[in-house]
Short mmCIF file of C-alpha atoms in Angstrom, two decimals:
data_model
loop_
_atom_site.label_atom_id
_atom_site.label_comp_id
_atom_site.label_asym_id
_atom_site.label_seq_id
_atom_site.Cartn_x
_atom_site.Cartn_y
_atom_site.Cartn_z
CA UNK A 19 -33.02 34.81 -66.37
CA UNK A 20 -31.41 35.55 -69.58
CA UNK A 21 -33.09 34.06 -72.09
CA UNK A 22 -36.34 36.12 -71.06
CA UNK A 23 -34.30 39.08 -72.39
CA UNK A 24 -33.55 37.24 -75.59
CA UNK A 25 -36.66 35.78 -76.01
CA UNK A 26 -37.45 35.80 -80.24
CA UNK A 27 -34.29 36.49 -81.28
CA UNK A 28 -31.15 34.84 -83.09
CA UNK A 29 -28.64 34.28 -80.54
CA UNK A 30 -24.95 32.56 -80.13
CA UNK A 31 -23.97 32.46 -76.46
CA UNK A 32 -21.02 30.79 -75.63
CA UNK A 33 -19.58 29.62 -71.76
CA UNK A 34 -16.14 28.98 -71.26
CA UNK A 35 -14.79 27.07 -68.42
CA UNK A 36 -18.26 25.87 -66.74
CA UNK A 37 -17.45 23.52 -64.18
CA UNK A 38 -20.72 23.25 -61.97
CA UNK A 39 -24.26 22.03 -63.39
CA UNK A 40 -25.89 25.28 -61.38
CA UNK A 41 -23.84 27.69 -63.03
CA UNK A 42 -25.77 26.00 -66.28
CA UNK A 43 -29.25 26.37 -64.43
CA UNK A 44 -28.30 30.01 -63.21
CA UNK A 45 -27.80 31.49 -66.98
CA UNK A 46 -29.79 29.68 -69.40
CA UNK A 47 -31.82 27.10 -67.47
CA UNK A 48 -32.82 23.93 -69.39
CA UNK A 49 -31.63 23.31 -72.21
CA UNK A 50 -35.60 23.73 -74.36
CA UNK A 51 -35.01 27.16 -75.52
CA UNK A 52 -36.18 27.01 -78.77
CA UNK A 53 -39.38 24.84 -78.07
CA UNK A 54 -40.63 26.85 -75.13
CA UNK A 55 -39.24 31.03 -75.50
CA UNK A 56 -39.39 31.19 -79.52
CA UNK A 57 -35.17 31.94 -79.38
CA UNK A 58 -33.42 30.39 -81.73
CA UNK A 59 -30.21 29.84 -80.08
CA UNK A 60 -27.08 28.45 -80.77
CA UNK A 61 -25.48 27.54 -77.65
CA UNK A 62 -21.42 26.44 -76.94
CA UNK A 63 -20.38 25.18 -73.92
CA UNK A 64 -16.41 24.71 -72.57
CA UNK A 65 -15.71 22.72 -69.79
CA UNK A 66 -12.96 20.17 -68.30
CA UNK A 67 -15.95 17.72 -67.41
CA UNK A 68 -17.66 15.63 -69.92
CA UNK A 69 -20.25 14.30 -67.44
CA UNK A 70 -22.18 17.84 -67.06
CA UNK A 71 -22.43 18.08 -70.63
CA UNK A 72 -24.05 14.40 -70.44
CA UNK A 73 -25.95 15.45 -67.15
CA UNK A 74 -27.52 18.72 -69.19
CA UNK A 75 -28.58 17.23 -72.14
CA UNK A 76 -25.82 18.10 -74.42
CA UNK A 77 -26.46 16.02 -78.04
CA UNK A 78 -23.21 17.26 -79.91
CA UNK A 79 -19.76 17.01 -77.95
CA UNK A 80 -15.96 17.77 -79.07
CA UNK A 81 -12.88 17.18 -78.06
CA UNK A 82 -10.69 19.63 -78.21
CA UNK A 83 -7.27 18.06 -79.47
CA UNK A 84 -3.58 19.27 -78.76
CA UNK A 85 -2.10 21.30 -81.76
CA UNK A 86 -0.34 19.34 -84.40
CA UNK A 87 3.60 19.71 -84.21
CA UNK A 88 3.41 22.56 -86.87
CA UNK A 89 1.04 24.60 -85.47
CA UNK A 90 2.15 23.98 -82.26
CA UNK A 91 6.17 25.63 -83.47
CA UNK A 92 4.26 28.50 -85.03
CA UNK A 93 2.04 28.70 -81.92
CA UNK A 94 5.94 28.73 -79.56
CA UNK A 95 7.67 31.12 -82.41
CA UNK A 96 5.27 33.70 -81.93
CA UNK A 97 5.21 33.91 -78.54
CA UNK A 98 9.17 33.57 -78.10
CA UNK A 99 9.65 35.64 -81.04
CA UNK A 100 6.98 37.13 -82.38
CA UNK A 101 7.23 36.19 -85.53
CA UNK A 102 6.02 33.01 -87.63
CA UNK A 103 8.85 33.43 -90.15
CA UNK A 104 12.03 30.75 -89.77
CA UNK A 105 14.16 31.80 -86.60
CA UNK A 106 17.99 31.45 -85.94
CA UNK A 107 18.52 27.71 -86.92
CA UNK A 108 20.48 27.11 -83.23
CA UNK A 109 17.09 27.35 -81.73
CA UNK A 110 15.60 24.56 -84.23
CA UNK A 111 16.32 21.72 -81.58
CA UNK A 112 14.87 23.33 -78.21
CA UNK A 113 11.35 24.61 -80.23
CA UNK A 114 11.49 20.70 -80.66
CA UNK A 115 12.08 19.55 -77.38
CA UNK A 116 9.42 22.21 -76.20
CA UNK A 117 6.56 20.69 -78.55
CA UNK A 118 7.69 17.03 -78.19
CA UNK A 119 7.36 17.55 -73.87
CA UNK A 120 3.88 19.62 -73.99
CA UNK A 121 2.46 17.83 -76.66
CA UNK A 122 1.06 20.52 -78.25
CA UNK A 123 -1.09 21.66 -74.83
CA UNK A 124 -1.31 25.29 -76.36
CA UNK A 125 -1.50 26.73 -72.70
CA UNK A 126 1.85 25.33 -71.91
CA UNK A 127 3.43 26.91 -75.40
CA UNK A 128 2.30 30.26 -74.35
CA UNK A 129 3.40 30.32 -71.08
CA UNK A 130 6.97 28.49 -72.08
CA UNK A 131 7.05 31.03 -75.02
CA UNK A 132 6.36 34.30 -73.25
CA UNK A 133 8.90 33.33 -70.61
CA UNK A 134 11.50 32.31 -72.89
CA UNK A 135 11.12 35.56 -75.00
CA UNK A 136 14.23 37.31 -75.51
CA UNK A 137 16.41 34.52 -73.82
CA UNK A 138 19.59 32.79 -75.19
CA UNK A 139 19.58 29.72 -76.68
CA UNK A 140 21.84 28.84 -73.36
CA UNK A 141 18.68 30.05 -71.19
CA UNK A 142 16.09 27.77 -73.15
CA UNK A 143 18.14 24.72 -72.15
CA UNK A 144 18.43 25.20 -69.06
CA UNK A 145 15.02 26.02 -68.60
CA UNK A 146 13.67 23.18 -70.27
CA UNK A 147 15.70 20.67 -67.87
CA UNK A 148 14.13 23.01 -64.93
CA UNK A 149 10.44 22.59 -66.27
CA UNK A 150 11.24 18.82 -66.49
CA UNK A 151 12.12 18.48 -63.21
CA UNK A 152 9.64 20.78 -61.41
CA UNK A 153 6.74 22.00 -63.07
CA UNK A 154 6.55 25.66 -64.59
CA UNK A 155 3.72 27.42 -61.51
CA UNK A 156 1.81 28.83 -63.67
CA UNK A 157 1.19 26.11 -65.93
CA UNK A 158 0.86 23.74 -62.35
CA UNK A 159 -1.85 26.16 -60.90
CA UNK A 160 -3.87 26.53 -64.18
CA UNK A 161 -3.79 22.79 -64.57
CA UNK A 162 -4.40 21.81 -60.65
CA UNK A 163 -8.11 23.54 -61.12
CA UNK A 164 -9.06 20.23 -61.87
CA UNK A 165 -7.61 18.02 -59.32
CA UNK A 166 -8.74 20.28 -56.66
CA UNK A 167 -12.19 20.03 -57.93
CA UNK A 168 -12.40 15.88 -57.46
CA UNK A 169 -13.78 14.78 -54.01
CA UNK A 170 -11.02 13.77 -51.93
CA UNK A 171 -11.09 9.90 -52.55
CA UNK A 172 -10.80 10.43 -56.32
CA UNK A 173 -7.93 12.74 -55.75
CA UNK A 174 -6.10 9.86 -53.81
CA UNK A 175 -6.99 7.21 -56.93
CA UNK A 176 -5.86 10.35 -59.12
CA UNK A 177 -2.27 10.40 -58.02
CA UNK A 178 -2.18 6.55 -56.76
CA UNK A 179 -2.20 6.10 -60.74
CA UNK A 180 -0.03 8.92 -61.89
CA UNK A 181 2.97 8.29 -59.34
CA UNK A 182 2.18 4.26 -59.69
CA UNK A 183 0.62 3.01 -62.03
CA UNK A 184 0.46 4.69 -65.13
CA UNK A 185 0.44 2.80 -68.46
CA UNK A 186 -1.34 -0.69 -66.91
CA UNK A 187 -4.36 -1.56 -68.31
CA UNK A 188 -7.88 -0.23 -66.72
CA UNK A 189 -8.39 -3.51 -64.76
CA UNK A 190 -5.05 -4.47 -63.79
CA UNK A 191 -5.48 -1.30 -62.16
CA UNK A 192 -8.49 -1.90 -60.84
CA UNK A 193 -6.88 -5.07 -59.17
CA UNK A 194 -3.42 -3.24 -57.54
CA UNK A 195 -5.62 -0.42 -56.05
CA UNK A 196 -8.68 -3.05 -54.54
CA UNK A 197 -7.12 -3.16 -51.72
CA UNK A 198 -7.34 0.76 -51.19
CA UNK A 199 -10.72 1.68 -52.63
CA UNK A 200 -12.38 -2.23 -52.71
CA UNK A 201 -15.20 -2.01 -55.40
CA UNK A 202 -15.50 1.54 -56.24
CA UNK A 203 -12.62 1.70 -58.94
CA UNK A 204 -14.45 1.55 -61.69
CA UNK A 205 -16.39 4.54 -60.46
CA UNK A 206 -13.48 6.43 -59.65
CA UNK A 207 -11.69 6.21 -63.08
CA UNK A 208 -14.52 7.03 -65.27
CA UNK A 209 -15.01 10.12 -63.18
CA UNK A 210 -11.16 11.22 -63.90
CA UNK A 211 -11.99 10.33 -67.61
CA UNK A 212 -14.98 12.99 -67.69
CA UNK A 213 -12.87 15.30 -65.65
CA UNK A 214 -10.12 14.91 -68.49
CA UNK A 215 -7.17 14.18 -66.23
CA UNK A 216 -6.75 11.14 -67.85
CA UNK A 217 -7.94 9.22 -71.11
CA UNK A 218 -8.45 5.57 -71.69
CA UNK A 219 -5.88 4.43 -74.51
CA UNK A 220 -7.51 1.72 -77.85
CA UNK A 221 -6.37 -1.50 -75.93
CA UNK A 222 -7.97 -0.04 -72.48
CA UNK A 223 -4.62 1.43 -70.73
CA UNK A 224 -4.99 4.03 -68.83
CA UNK A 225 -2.64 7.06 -70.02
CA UNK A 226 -1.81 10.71 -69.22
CA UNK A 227 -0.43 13.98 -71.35
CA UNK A 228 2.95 14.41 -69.84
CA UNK A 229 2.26 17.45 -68.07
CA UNK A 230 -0.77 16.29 -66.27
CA UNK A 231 1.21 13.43 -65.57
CA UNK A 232 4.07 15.57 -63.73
CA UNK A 233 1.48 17.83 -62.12
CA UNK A 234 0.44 15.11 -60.15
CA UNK A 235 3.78 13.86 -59.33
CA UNK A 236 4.55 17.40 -57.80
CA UNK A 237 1.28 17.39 -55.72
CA UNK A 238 2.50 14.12 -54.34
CA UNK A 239 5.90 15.44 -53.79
CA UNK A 240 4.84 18.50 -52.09
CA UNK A 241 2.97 16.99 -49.59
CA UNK A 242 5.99 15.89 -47.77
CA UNK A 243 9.25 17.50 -49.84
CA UNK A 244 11.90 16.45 -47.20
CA UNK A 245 10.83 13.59 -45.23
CA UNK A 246 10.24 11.17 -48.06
CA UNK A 247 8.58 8.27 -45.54
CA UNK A 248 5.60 10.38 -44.98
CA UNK A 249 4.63 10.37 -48.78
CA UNK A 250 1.92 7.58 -49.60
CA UNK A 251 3.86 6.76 -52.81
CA UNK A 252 7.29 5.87 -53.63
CA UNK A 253 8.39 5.54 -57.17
CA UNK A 254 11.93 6.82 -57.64
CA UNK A 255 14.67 4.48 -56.97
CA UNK A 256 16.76 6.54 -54.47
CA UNK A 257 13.92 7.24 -52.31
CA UNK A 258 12.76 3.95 -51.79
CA UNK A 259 16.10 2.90 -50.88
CA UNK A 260 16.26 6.16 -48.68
CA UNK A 261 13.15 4.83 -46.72
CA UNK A 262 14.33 0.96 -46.51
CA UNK A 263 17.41 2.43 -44.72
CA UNK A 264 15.41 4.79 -42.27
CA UNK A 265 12.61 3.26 -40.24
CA UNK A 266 10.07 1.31 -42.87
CA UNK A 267 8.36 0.59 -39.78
CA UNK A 268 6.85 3.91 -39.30
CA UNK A 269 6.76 4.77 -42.89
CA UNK A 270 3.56 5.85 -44.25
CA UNK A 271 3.84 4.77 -47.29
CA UNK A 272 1.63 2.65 -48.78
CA UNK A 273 2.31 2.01 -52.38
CA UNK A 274 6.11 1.55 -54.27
CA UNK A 275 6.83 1.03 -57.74
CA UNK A 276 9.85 -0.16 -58.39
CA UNK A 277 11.18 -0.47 -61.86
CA UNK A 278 13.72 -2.68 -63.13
CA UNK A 279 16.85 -3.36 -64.49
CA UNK A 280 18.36 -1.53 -62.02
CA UNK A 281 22.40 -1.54 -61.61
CA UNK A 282 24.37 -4.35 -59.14
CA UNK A 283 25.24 -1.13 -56.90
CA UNK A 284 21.84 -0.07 -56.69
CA UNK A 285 20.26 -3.85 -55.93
CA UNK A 286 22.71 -4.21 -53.47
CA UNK A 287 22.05 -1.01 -51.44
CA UNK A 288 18.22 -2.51 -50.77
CA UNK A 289 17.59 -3.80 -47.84
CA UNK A 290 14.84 -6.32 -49.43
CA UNK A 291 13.87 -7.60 -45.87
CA UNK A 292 12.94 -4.09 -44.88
CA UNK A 293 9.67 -4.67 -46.67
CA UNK A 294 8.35 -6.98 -44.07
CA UNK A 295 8.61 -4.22 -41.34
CA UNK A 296 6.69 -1.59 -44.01
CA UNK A 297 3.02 -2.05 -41.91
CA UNK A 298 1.22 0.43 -43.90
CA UNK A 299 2.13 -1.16 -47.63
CA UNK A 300 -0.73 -2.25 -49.31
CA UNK A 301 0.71 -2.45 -53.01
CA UNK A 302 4.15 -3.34 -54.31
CA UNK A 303 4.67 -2.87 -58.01
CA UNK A 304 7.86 -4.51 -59.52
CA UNK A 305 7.92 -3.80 -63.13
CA UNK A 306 10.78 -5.28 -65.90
CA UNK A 307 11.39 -3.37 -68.39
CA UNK A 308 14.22 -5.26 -70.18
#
């Protein structure tokens, strides 16, 4: 074990990205260095999961927060242009739009940035609208490490929120998805807390960055990209309606959202009686936002 070959000495060891409680045990064992070998040891720990910090014996935690809007331009400037002097002033507005819809995640920035470097001011529009619609990959696969890590029940609750649900408070929540999980929801959504997937707002609503947010939407959406009445959730306008039409009878959806006001051509294309013949809906969501 390590710390036998460090044993009396002054040590910093840091581990990034730990994500299982035995790759803790394998490396440094428990956490009594100092009392039991003689090291004095300063030791750092990153992770995604609060709860193995807590499970370890961790005393001191920090969250890591998303860069600050200036930091996070100089952050995009110097990998788009490598430079953190002013650039062209036509390029002002989309090193906004970039920082406003990452909020500062500084592994979004650098991937946005080195892909954008070089391009037209033409090229960084249209790629913004692109990201917005369907996640950048490499961003998606760096961020799916943790949804792929839940067990597969907390993966459900994971994107029953995202796709659903979003923005209610923890036990309104808690209510709409009963009738999916019964009493285990509290459970559930602390362990996406530790897991950082989602965070638990001052007045207890449950929120999301943005791009965690459309990661899970794109899981969802991938799961059945064409025919939209095998997908569990429904939250866009245009597929609903696009599964009312079909057969709701043999649609497998079991959850909708569906937001209004919505426009007299688009009320009148739904087939409101086709709800009775959805079998498999367990949660309808009608939200006004007027």
């Amino acid at each position: 074990m390590i710390k036998n070959k460090l044993r009396g000495k002054k040590v910093l060891l840091v581990l990034d990205d730990v994500d299982e409680h035995k790759q803790l045990q394998a490396i440094v064992g428990n956490s009594d260095w100092e009392s039991k070998s003689g090291t004095r040891v300063v030791l750092i720990i990153t992770t995604r999961d609060k709860q193995l910090l807590t499970s370890y014996g961790v005393k001191i935690t920090h969250e890591v927060k998303e860069l600050d809007t200036d930091d996070a331009i100089q952050l995009l400037k110097w990998k788009a242009f490598k430079t953190y002097d002013e650039v062209d002033q036509s390029y002002k507005q989309v090193l906004n739009d970039v920082v406003t819809w990452t909020s500062g995640l500084p592994l979004a920035l650098e991937v946005i940035g080195s892909n954008l470097f070089g391009k037209s001011i033409k090229v960084w529009e249209s790629a913004i609208k692109q990201y917005q619609r369907i996640p950048n990959q490499e961003i998606f696969k760096i961020l799916k490490v943790s949804f792929d890590a839940l067990e597969e029940e907390e993966k459900s609750v994971f994107l029953d929120i995202t796709c659903c649900v979003k923005g209610h408070k923890r036990t309104e929540i808690e209510d709409i998805l009963h009738s999916l999980y019964d009493n285990c929801m509290k459970y559930h959504i602390e362990v996406l807390v530790d897991k950082s997937l989602m965070q638990i707002s001052d007045n207890d609503r449950v929120t999301f960055h943005d791009l965690i947010e459309n990661m899970g939407k794109e899981i969802d959406r991938q799961k059945s990209p064409k025919e939209i009445g095998k997908r569990r959730r429904l939250w866009l306008l245009e597929d609903i309606i696009q599964v009312l039409e079909d057969n709701p009878g043999t649609s497998e959806v079991k959850i909708i959202r569906l937001d209004f006001p919505i426009s007299d051509k688009q009320e009148t294309s739904i087939e409101w009686n086709a709800f009775n013949d959805m079998e498999n809906l367990k949660a309808l969501i009608i939200r006004n936002d007027i």
